[in-house]
PDB file of N, CA, C and O and ligand atoms in Angstrom:
ATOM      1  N   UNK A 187     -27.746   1.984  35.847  1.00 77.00           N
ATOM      2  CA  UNK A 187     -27.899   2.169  37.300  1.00 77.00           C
ATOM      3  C   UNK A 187     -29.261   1.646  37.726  1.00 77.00           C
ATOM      4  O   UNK A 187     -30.303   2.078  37.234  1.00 77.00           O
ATOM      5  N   UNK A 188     -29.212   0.577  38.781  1.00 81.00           N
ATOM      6  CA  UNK A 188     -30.803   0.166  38.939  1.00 81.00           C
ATOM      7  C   UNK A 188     -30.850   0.038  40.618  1.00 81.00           C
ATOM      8  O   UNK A 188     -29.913   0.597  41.187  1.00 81.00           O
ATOM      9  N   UNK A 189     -31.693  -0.537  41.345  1.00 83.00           N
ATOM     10  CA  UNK A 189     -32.184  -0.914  42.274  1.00 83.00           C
ATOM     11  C   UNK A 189     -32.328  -2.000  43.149  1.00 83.00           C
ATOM     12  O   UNK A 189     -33.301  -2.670  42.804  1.00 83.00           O
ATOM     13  N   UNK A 190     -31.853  -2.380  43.982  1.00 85.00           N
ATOM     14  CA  UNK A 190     -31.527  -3.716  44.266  1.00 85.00           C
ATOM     15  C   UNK A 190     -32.236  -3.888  45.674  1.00 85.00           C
ATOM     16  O   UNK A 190     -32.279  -2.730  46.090  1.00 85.00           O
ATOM     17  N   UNK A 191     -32.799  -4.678  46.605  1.00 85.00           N
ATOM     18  CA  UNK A 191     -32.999  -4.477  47.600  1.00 85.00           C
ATOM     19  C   UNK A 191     -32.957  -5.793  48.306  1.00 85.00           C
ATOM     20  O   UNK A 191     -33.536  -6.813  47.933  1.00 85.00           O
ATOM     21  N   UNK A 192     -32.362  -5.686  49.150  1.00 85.00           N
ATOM     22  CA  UNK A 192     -31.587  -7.257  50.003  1.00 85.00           C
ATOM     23  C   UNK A 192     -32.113  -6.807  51.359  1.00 85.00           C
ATOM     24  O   UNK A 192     -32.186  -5.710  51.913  1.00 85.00           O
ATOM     25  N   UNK A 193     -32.550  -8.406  51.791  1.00 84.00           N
ATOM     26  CA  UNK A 193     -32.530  -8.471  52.705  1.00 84.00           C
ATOM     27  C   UNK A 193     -31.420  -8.825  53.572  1.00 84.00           C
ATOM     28  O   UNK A 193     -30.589  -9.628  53.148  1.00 84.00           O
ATOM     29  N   UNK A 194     -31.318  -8.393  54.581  1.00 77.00           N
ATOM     30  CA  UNK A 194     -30.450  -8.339  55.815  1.00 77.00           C
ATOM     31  C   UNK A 194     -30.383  -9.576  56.598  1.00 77.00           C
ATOM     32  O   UNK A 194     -31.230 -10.469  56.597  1.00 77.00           O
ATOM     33  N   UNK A 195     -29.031  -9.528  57.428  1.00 75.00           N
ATOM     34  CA  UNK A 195     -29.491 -10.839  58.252  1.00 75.00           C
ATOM     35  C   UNK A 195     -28.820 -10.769  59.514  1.00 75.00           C
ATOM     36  O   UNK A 195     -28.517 -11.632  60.338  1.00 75.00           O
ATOM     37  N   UNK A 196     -28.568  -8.807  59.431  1.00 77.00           N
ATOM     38  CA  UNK A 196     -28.017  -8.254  60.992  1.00 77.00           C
ATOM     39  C   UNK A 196     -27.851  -7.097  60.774  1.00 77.00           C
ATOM     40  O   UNK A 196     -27.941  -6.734  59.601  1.00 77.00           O
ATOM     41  N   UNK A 197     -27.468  -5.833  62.111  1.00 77.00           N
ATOM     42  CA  UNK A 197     -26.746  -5.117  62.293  1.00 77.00           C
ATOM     43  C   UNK A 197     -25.676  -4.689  61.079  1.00 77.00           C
ATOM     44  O   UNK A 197     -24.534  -5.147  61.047  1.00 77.00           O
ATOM     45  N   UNK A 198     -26.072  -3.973  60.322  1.00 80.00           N
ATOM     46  CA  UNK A 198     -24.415  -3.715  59.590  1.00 80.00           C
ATOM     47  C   UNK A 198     -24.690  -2.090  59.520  1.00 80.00           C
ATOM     48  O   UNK A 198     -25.672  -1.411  59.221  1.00 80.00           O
ATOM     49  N   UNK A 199     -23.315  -1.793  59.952  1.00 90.00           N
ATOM     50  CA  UNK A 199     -23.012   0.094  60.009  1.00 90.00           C
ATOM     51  C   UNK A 199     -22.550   0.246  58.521  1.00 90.00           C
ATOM     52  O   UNK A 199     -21.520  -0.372  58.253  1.00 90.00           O
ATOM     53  N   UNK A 200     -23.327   1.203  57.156  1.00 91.00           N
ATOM     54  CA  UNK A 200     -22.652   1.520  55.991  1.00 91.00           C
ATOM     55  C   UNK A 200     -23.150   2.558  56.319  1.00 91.00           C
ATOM     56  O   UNK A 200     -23.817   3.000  57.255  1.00 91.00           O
ATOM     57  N   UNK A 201     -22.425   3.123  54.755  1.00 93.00           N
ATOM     58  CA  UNK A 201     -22.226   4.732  54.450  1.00 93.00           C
ATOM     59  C   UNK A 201     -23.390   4.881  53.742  1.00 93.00           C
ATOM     60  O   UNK A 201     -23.544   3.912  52.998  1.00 93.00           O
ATOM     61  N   UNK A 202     -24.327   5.733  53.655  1.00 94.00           N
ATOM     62  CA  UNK A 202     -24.869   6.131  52.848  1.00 94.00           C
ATOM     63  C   UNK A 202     -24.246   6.842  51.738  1.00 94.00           C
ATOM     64  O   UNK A 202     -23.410   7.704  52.009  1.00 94.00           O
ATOM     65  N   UNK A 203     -24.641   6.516  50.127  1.00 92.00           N
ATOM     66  CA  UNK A 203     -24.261   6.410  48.765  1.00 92.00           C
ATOM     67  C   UNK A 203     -24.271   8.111  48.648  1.00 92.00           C
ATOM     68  O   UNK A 203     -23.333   8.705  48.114  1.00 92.00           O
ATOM     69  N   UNK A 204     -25.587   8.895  49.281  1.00 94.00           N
ATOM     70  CA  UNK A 204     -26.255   9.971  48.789  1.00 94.00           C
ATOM     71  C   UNK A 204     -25.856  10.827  49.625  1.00 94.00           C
ATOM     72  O   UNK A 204     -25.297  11.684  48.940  1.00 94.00           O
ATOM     73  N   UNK A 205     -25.806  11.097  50.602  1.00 95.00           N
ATOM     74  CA  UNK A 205     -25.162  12.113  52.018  1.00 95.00           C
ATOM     75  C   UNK A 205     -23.998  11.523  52.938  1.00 95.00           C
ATOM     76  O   UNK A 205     -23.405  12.128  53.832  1.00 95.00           O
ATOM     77  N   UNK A 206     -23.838  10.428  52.590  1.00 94.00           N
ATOM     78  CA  UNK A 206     -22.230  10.073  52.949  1.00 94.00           C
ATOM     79  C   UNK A 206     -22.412   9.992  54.937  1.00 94.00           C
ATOM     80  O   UNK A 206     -21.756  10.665  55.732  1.00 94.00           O
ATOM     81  N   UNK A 207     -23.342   9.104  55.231  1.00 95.00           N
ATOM     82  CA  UNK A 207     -23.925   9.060  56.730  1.00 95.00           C
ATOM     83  C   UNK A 207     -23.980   8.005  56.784  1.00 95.00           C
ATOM     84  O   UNK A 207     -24.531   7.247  55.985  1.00 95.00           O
ATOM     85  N   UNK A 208     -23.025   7.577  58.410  1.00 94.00           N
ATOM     86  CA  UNK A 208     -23.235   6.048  58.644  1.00 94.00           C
ATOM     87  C   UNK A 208     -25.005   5.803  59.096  1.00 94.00           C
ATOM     88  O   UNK A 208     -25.849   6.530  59.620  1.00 94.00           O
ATOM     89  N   UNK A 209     -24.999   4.441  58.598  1.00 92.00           N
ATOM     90  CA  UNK A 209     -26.493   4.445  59.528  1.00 92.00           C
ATOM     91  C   UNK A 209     -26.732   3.145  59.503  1.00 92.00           C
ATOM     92  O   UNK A 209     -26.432   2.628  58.427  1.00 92.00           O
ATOM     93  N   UNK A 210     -27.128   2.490  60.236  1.00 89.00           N
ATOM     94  CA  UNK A 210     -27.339   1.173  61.056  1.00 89.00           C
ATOM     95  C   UNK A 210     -28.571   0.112  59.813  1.00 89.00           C
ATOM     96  O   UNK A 210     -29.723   0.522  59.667  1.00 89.00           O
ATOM     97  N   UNK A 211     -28.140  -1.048  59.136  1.00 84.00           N
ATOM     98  CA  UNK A 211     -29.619  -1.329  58.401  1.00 84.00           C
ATOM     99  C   UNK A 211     -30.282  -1.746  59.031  1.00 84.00           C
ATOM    100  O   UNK A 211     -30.087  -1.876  60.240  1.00 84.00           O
ATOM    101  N   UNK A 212     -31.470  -2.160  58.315  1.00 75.00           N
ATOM    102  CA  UNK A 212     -32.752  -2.694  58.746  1.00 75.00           C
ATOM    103  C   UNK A 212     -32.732  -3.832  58.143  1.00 75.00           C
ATOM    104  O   UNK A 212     -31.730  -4.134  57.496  1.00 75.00           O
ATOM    105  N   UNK A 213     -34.030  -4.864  58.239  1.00 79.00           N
ATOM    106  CA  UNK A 213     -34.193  -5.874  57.207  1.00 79.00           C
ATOM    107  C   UNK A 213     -34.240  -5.737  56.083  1.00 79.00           C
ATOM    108  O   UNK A 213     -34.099  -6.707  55.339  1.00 79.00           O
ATOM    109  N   UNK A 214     -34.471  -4.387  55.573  1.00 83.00           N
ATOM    110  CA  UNK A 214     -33.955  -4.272  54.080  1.00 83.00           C
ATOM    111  C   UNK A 214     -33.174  -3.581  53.674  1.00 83.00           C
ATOM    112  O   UNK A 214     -33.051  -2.596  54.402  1.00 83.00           O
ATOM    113  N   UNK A 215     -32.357  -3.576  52.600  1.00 87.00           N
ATOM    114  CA  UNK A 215     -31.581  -2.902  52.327  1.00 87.00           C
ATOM    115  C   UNK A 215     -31.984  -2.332  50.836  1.00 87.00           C
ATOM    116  O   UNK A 215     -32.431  -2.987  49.895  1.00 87.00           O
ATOM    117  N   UNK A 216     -31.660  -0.739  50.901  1.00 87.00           N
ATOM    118  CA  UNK A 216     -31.573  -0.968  49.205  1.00 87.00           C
ATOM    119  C   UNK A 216     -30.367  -0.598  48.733  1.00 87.00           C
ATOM    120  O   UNK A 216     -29.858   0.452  49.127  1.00 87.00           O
ATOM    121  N   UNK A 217     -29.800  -1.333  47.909  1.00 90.00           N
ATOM    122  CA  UNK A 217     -28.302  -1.014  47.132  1.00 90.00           C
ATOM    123  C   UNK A 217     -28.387  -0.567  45.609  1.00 90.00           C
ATOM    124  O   UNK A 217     -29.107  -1.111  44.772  1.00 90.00           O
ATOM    125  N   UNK A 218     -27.540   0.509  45.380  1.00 89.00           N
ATOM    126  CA  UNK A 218     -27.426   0.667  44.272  1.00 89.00           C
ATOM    127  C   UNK A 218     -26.697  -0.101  43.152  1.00 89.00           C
ATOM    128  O   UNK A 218     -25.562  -0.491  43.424  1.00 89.00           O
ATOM    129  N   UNK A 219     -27.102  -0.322  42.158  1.00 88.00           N
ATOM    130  CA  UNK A 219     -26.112  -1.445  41.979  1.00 88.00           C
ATOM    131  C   UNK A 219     -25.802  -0.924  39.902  1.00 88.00           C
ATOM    132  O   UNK A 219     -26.495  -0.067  39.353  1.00 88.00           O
ATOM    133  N   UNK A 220     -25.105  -1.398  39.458  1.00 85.00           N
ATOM    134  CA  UNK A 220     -24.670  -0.918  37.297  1.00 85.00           C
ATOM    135  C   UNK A 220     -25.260  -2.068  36.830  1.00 85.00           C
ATOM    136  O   UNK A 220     -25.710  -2.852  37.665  1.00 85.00           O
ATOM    137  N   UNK A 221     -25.361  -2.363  35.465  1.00 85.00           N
ATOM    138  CA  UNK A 221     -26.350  -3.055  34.847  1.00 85.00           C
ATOM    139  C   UNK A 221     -25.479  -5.114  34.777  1.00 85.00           C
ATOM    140  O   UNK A 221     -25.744  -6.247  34.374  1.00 85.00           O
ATOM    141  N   UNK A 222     -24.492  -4.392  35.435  1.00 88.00           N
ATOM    142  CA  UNK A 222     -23.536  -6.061  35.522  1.00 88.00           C
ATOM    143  C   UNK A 222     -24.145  -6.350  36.550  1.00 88.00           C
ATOM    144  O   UNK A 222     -24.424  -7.548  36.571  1.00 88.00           O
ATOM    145  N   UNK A 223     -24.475  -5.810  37.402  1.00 84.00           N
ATOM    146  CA  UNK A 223     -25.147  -5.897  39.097  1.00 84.00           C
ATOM    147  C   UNK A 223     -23.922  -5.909  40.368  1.00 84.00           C
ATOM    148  O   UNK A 223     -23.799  -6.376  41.500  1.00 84.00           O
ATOM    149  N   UNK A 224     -23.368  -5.333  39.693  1.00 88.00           N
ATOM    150  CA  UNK A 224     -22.089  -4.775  40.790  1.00 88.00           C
ATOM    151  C   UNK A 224     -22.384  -3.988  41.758  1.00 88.00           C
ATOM    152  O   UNK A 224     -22.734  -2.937  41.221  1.00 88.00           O
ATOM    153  N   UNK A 225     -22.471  -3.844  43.295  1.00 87.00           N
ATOM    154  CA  UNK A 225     -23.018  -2.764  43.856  1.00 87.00           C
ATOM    155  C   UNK A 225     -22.027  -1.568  44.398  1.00 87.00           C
ATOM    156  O   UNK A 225     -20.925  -1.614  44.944  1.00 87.00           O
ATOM    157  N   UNK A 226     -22.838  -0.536  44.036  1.00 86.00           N
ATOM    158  CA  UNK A 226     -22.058   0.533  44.242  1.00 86.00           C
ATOM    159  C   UNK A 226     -22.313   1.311  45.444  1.00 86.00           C
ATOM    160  O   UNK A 226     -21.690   2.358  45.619  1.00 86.00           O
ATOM    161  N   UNK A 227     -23.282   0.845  46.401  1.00 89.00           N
ATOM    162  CA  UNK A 227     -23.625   0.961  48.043  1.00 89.00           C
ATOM    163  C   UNK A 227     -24.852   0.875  48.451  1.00 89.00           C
ATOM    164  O   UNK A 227     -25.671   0.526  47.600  1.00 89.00           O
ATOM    165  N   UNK A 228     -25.306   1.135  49.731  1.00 92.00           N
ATOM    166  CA  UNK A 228     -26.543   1.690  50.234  1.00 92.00           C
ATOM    167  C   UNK A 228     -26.774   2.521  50.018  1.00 92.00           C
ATOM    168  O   UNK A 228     -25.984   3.241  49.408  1.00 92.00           O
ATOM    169  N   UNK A 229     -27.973   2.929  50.372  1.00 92.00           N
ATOM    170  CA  UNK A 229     -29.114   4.138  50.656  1.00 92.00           C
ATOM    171  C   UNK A 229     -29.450   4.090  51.680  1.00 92.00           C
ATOM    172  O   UNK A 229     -29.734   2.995  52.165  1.00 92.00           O
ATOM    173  N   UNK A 230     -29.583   5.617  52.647  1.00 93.00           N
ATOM    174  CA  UNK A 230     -30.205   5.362  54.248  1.00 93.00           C
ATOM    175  C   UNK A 230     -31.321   5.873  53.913  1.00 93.00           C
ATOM    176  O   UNK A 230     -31.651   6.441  52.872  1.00 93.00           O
ATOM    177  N   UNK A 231     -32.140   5.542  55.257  1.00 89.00           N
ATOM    178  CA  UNK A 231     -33.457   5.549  55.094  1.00 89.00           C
ATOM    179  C   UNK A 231     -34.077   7.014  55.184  1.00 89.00           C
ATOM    180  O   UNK A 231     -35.299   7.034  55.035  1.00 89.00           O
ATOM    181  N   UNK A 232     -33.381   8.401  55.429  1.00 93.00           N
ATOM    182  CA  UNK A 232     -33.577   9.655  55.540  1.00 93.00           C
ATOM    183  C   UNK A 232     -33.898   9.702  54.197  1.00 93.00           C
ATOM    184  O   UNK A 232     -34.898  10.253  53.737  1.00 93.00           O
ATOM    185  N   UNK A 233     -32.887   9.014  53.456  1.00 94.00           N
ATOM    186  CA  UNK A 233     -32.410   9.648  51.992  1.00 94.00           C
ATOM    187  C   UNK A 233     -33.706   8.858  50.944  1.00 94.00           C
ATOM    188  O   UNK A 233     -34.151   9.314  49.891  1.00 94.00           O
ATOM    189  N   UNK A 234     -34.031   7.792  51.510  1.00 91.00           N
ATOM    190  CA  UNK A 234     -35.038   7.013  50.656  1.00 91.00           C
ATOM    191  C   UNK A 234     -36.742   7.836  50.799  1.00 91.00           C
ATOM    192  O   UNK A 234     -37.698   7.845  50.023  1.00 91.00           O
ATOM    193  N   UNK A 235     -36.503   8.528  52.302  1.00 94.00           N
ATOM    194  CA  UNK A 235     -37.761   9.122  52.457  1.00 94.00           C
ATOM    195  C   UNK A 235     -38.023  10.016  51.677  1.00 94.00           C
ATOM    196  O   UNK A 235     -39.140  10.267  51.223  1.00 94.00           O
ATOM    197  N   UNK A 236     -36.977  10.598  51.443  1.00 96.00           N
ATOM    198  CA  UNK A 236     -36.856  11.622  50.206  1.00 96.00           C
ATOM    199  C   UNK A 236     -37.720  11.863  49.103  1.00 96.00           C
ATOM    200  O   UNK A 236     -38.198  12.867  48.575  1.00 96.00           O
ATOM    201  N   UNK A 237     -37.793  10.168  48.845  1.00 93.00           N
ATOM    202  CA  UNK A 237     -38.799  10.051  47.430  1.00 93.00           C
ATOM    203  C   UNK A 237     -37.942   9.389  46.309  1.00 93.00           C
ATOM    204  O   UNK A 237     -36.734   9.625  46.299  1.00 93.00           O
ATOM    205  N   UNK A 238     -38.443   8.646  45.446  1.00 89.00           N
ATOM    206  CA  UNK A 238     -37.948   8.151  44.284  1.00 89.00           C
ATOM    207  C   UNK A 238     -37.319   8.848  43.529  1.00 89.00           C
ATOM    208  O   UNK A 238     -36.165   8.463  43.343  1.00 89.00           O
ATOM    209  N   UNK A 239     -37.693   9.942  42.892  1.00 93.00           N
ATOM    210  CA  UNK A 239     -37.298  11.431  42.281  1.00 93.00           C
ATOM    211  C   UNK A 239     -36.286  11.924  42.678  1.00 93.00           C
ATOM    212  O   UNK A 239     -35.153  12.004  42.203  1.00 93.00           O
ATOM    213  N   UNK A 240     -36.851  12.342  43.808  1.00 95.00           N
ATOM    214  CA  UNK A 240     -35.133  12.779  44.523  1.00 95.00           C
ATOM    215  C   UNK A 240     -34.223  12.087  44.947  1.00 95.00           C
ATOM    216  O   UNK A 240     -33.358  12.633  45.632  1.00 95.00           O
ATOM    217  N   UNK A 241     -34.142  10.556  44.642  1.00 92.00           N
ATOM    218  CA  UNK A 241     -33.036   9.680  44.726  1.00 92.00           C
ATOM    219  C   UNK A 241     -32.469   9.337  43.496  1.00 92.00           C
ATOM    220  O   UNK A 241     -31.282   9.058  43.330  1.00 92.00           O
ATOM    221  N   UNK A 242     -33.568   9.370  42.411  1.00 89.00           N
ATOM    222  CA  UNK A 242     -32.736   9.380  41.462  1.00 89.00           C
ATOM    223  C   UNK A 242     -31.910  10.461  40.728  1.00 89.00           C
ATOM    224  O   UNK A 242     -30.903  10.295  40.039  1.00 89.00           O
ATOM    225  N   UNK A 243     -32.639  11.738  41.065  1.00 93.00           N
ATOM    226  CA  UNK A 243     -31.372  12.930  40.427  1.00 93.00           C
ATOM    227  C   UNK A 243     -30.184  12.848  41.475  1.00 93.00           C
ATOM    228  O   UNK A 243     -29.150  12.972  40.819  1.00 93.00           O
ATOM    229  N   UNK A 244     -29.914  12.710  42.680  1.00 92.00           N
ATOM    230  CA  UNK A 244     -28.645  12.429  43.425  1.00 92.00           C
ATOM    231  C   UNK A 244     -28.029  11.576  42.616  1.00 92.00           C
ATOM    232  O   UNK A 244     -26.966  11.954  42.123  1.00 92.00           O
ATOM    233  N   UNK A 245     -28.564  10.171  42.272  1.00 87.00           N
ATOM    234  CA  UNK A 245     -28.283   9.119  41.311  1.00 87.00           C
ATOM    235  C   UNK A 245     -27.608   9.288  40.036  1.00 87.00           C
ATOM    236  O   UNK A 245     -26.727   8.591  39.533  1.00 87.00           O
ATOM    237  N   UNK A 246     -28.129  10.247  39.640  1.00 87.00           N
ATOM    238  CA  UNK A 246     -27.640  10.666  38.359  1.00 87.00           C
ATOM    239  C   UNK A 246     -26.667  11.541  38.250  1.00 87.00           C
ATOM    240  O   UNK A 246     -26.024  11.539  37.201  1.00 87.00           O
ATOM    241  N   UNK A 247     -26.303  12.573  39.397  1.00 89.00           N
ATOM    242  CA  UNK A 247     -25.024  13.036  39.791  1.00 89.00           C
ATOM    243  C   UNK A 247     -23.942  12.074  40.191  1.00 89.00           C
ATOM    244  O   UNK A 247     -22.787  12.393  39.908  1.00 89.00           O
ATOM    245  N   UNK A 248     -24.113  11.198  40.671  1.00 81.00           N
ATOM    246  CA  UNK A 248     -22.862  10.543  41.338  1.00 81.00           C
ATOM    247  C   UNK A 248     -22.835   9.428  39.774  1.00 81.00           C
ATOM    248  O   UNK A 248     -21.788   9.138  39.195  1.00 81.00           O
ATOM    249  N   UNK A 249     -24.032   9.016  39.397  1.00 80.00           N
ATOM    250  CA  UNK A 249     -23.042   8.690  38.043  1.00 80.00           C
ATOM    251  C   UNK A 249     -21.881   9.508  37.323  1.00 80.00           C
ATOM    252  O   UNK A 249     -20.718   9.178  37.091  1.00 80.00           O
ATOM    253  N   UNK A 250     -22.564  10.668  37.050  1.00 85.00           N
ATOM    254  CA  UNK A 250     -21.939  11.511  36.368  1.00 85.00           C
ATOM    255  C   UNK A 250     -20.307  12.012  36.928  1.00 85.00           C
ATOM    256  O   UNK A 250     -19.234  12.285  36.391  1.00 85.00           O
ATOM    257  N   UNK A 251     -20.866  11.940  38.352  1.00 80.00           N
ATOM    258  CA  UNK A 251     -19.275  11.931  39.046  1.00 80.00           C
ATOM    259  C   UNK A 251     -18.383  10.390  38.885  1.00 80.00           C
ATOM    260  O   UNK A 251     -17.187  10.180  39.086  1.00 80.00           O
ATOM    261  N   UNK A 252     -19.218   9.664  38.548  1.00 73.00           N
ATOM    262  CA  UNK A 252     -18.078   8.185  38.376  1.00 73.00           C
ATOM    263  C   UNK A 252     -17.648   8.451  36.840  1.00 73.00           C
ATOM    264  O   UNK A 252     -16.470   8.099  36.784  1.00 73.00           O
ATOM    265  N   UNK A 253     -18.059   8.907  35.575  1.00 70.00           N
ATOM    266  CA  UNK A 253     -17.703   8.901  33.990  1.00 70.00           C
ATOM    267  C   UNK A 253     -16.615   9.777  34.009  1.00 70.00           C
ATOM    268  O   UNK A 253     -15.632   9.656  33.279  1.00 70.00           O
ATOM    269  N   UNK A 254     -16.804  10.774  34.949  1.00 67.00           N
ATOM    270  CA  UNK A 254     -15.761  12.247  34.746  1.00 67.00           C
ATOM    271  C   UNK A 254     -14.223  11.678  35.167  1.00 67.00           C
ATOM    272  O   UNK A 254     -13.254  12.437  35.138  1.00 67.00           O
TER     273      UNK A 254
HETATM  274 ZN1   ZN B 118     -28.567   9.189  52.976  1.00 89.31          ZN
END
């Protein structure tokens, strides 16, 4: 599970990965993405304020919810 961060090149409405909230991007994006680099969504920016730490134990639950 790693970190990806794209830039934008408009308006796009996604879901947030971590609280499941539409929210509008910005010029950057960060996506979660598996070690093939497949992405498995965004992150909104509430959820990034959060902190590194606390994005990655959410992170590590919703892995754990994809193995089960
Ligand atoms: Zn969020």
């Amino acid at each position: 599970m790693k970190f990806q961060i794209e830039c934008n090149t408009g308006d796009i409405s996604k879901m947030c990965l971590i609280c499941q909230e539409n929210f509008q991007t910005d010029e950057a994006r960060l996506i979660v993405c598996n070690d093939q680099g497949e992405g498995y969504g965004d992150i909104c920016h509430q959820c990034i304020a959060k902190g590194g730490n606390w994005v990655q134990f959410q992170l590590q639950k919703f892995s754990q919810k994809l193995l089960a």
